[in-house]
Amino acid sequence: MHQWIPNLIKEGSESEIIEENQERAEAMADYFGTVFTQEPPLDKEPNQNKESTNHLLTVDSDQDDVLEALSILNMEKSTGPDELHPKILRYIAYVATPLTVTFNMSLDQGMLHMNWKV
C-alpha cells in the first residue's frame, strides 16, 4: 500500500516514530495549527453601492517609452501572461511606432479596434 504521509518522529523525541496514519495526520494537524497565522477580520466591508465611472484616466505613452521598456526586458526570463517570450518582443521593437499610435488612438477614442478583439 502506498503511504502518502511518511513516518514521522514524535515531537520532543529523537527516535520515537509515528507509524499509524491517524496519528501521523493528527501530528501534522497539530504542527500546522501552531504555525498558521490567522489574519484579523477587515475593519470595514467594502462599499458595495459605490458607483463605477467606467472610464480610464489619461494615459500618455510614446514610442520612446515603449522602446525603453522593450530594451530592458530580461531575455532569460520565461513568457508572461501574454505568452510572448521577451526575445520576440525585443525582435519586433521596430513596430513600436505604429503600435503606439494605434494604441493611443484606441485610448483616446475609448474603443478597441475590432481586429484586436479575440
PDB file of C-alpha atoms in Angstrom:
ATOM      1  CA  MET A   1       0.000   0.000   0.000  1.00  0.00           C
ATOM      2  CA  HIS A   2       1.314   3.459  -0.906  1.00  0.00           C
ATOM      3  CA  GLN A   3       1.858   5.788   2.027  1.00  0.00           C
ATOM      4  CA  TRP A   4       1.048   9.438   1.399  1.00  0.00           C
ATOM      5  CA  ILE A   5       2.440  10.626   4.715  1.00  0.00           C
ATOM      6  CA  PRO A   6       5.882   9.271   5.589  1.00  0.00           C
ATOM      7  CA  ASN A   7       6.676   8.001   9.056  1.00  0.00           C
ATOM      8  CA  LEU A   8       7.241  10.898  11.427  1.00  0.00           C
ATOM      9  CA  ILE A   9       9.351  11.306  14.516  1.00  0.00           C
ATOM     10  CA  LYS A  10       7.300  12.331  17.528  1.00  0.00           C
ATOM     11  CA  GLU A  11       7.908  15.935  18.585  1.00  0.00           C
ATOM     12  CA  GLY A  12      10.269  16.156  21.529  1.00  0.00           C
ATOM     13  CA  SER A  13      11.668  12.701  20.799  1.00  0.00           C
ATOM     14  CA  GLU A  14      14.693  11.761  18.755  1.00  0.00           C
ATOM     15  CA  SER A  15      13.724   8.202  17.910  1.00  0.00           C
ATOM     16  CA  GLU A  16      10.024   7.525  18.601  1.00  0.00           C
ATOM     17  CA  ILE A  17       8.398   7.022  15.205  1.00  0.00           C
ATOM     18  CA  ILE A  18       4.726   7.658  14.459  1.00  0.00           C
ATOM     19  CA  GLU A  19       3.619   4.910  12.080  1.00  0.00           C
ATOM     20  CA  GLU A  20      -0.188   4.924  12.169  1.00  0.00           C
ATOM     21  CA  ASN A  21      -1.929   7.067   9.550  1.00  0.00           C
ATOM     22  CA  GLN A  22      -4.346   8.606  12.046  1.00  0.00           C
ATOM     23  CA  GLU A  23      -1.541   9.545  14.438  1.00  0.00           C
ATOM     24  CA  ARG A  24       0.550  10.993  11.593  1.00  0.00           C
ATOM     25  CA  ALA A  25      -2.392  13.074  10.399  1.00  0.00           C
ATOM     26  CA  GLU A  26      -3.026  14.363  13.929  1.00  0.00           C
ATOM     27  CA  ALA A  27       0.670  15.182  14.436  1.00  0.00           C
ATOM     28  CA  MET A  28       0.728  17.154  11.191  1.00  0.00           C
ATOM     29  CA  ALA A  29      -2.517  18.944  12.069  1.00  0.00           C
ATOM     30  CA  ASP A  30      -1.085  19.883  15.459  1.00  0.00           C
ATOM     31  CA  TYR A  31       2.112  21.182  13.861  1.00  0.00           C
ATOM     32  CA  PHE A  32       0.403  23.211  11.149  1.00  0.00           C
ATOM     33  CA  GLY A  33      -2.023  24.559  13.740  1.00  0.00           C
ATOM     34  CA  THR A  34       0.928  26.079  15.600  1.00  0.00           C
ATOM     35  CA  VAL A  35       2.448  27.786  12.553  1.00  0.00           C
ATOM     36  CA  PHE A  36      -0.801  29.013  10.996  1.00  0.00           C
ATOM     37  CA  THR A  37      -1.359  32.745  11.259  1.00  0.00           C
ATOM     38  CA  GLN A  38      -4.948  33.889  11.302  1.00  0.00           C
ATOM     39  CA  GLU A  39      -5.391  37.379   9.932  1.00  0.00           C
ATOM     40  CA  PRO A  40      -7.711  39.731  11.793  1.00  0.00           C
ATOM     41  CA  PRO A  41     -11.000  40.493  10.035  1.00  0.00           C
ATOM     42  CA  LEU A  42     -11.268  43.621   7.921  1.00  0.00           C
ATOM     43  CA  ASP A  43     -12.371  46.689   9.823  1.00  0.00           C
ATOM     44  CA  LYS A  44     -14.938  47.658   7.252  1.00  0.00           C
ATOM     45  CA  GLU A  45     -16.810  45.933   4.476  1.00  0.00           C
ATOM     46  CA  PRO A  46     -16.092  47.321   1.000  1.00  0.00           C
ATOM     47  CA  ASN A  47     -18.729  49.776  -0.178  1.00  0.00           C
ATOM     48  CA  GLN A  48     -20.955  47.730  -2.481  1.00  0.00           C
ATOM     49  CA  ASN A  49     -23.057  50.729  -3.521  1.00  0.00           C
ATOM     50  CA  LYS A  50     -20.201  52.798  -4.887  1.00  0.00           C
ATOM     51  CA  GLU A  51     -20.992  53.867  -8.406  1.00  0.00           C
ATOM     52  CA  SER A  52     -18.481  52.940 -11.090  1.00  0.00           C
ATOM     53  CA  THR A  53     -17.338  55.601 -13.522  1.00  0.00           C
ATOM     54  CA  ASN A  54     -16.123  53.069 -16.130  1.00  0.00           C
ATOM     55  CA  HIS A  55     -13.599  55.365 -17.732  1.00  0.00           C
ATOM     56  CA  LEU A  56      -9.859  55.397 -17.955  1.00  0.00           C
ATOM     57  CA  LEU A  57      -7.962  58.473 -16.965  1.00  0.00           C
ATOM     58  CA  THR A  58      -5.457  59.922 -19.410  1.00  0.00           C
ATOM     59  CA  VAL A  59      -2.632  57.567 -20.271  1.00  0.00           C
ATOM     60  CA  ASP A  60       0.357  59.009 -22.066  1.00  0.00           C
ATOM     61  CA  SER A  61       2.691  56.631 -23.832  1.00  0.00           C
ATOM     62  CA  ASP A  62       5.054  57.367 -26.649  1.00  0.00           C
ATOM     63  CA  GLN A  63       7.444  55.406 -28.802  1.00  0.00           C
ATOM     64  CA  ASP A  64      10.383  56.187 -26.507  1.00  0.00           C
ATOM     65  CA  ASP A  65       8.527  54.715 -23.510  1.00  0.00           C
ATOM     66  CA  VAL A  66       7.750  51.557 -25.464  1.00  0.00           C
ATOM     67  CA  LEU A  67      11.290  51.198 -26.831  1.00  0.00           C
ATOM     68  CA  GLU A  68      12.787  51.761 -23.380  1.00  0.00           C
ATOM     69  CA  ALA A  69      10.529  49.114 -21.847  1.00  0.00           C
ATOM     70  CA  LEU A  70      11.457  46.674 -24.611  1.00  0.00           C
ATOM     71  CA  SER A  71      15.173  47.396 -24.262  1.00  0.00           C
ATOM     72  CA  ILE A  72      15.273  46.464 -20.578  1.00  0.00           C
ATOM     73  CA  LEU A  73      13.414  43.164 -20.921  1.00  0.00           C
ATOM     74  CA  ASN A  74      15.350  40.261 -19.423  1.00  0.00           C
ATOM     75  CA  MET A  75      15.892  37.873 -22.330  1.00  0.00           C
ATOM     76  CA  GLU A  76      16.499  34.965 -19.937  1.00  0.00           C
ATOM     77  CA  LYS A  77      13.014  35.132 -18.371  1.00  0.00           C
ATOM     78  CA  SER A  78      10.098  32.982 -19.439  1.00  0.00           C
ATOM     79  CA  THR A  79       6.904  34.236 -21.035  1.00  0.00           C
ATOM     80  CA  GLY A  80       4.458  36.359 -19.099  1.00  0.00           C
ATOM     81  CA  PRO A  81       0.648  36.188 -19.017  1.00  0.00           C
ATOM     82  CA  ASP A  82       0.596  37.359 -22.643  1.00  0.00           C
ATOM     83  CA  GLU A  83       2.584  34.210 -23.559  1.00  0.00           C
ATOM     84  CA  LEU A  84       5.072  36.264 -25.599  1.00  0.00           C
ATOM     85  CA  HIS A  85       8.716  35.498 -24.916  1.00  0.00           C
ATOM     86  CA  PRO A  86      10.873  38.590 -24.202  1.00  0.00           C
ATOM     87  CA  LYS A  87      13.060  37.727 -27.226  1.00  0.00           C
ATOM     88  CA  ILE A  88      10.060  38.032 -29.533  1.00  0.00           C
ATOM     89  CA  LEU A  89       9.107  41.389 -28.040  1.00  0.00           C
ATOM     90  CA  ARG A  90      12.682  42.636 -28.424  1.00  0.00           C
ATOM     91  CA  TYR A  91      12.909  41.460 -32.049  1.00  0.00           C
ATOM     92  CA  ILE A  92       9.660  43.169 -33.050  1.00  0.00           C
ATOM     93  CA  ALA A  93      10.576  46.501 -31.460  1.00  0.00           C
ATOM     94  CA  TYR A  94      10.566  48.069 -34.938  1.00  0.00           C
ATOM     95  CA  VAL A  95       6.742  48.026 -34.852  1.00  0.00           C
ATOM     96  CA  ALA A  96       6.718  50.163 -31.707  1.00  0.00           C
ATOM     97  CA  THR A  97       5.812  53.352 -33.575  1.00  0.00           C
ATOM     98  CA  PRO A  98       2.679  52.099 -35.387  1.00  0.00           C
ATOM     99  CA  LEU A  99       1.557  50.152 -32.333  1.00  0.00           C
ATOM    100  CA  THR A 100       1.999  53.179 -30.074  1.00  0.00           C
ATOM    101  CA  VAL A 101      -0.001  55.373 -32.455  1.00  0.00           C
ATOM    102  CA  THR A 102      -2.757  52.762 -32.782  1.00  0.00           C
ATOM    103  CA  PHE A 103      -2.867  52.099 -29.033  1.00  0.00           C
ATOM    104  CA  ASN A 104      -3.064  55.812 -28.175  1.00  0.00           C
ATOM    105  CA  MET A 105      -5.792  56.350 -30.767  1.00  0.00           C
ATOM    106  CA  SER A 106      -7.752  53.478 -29.243  1.00  0.00           C
ATOM    107  CA  LEU A 107      -7.388  55.002 -25.764  1.00  0.00           C
ATOM    108  CA  ASP A 108      -8.378  58.475 -26.978  1.00  0.00           C
ATOM    109  CA  GLN A 109     -11.498  57.151 -28.701  1.00  0.00           C
ATOM    110  CA  GLY A 110     -12.372  54.768 -25.883  1.00  0.00           C
ATOM    111  CA  MET A 111     -12.798  51.935 -28.361  1.00  0.00           C
ATOM    112  CA  LEU A 112     -10.844  48.811 -29.209  1.00  0.00           C
ATOM    113  CA  HIS A 113     -10.380  48.061 -32.906  1.00  0.00           C
ATOM    114  CA  MET A 114     -12.431  45.032 -33.972  1.00  0.00           C
ATOM    115  CA  ASN A 115      -9.320  43.175 -35.236  1.00  0.00           C
ATOM    116  CA  TRP A 116      -7.748  43.386 -31.758  1.00  0.00           C
ATOM    117  CA  LYS A 117     -10.615  41.572 -30.097  1.00  0.00           C
ATOM    118  CA  VAL A 118     -10.208  37.861 -29.532  1.00  0.00           C
TER     119      VAL A 118
END
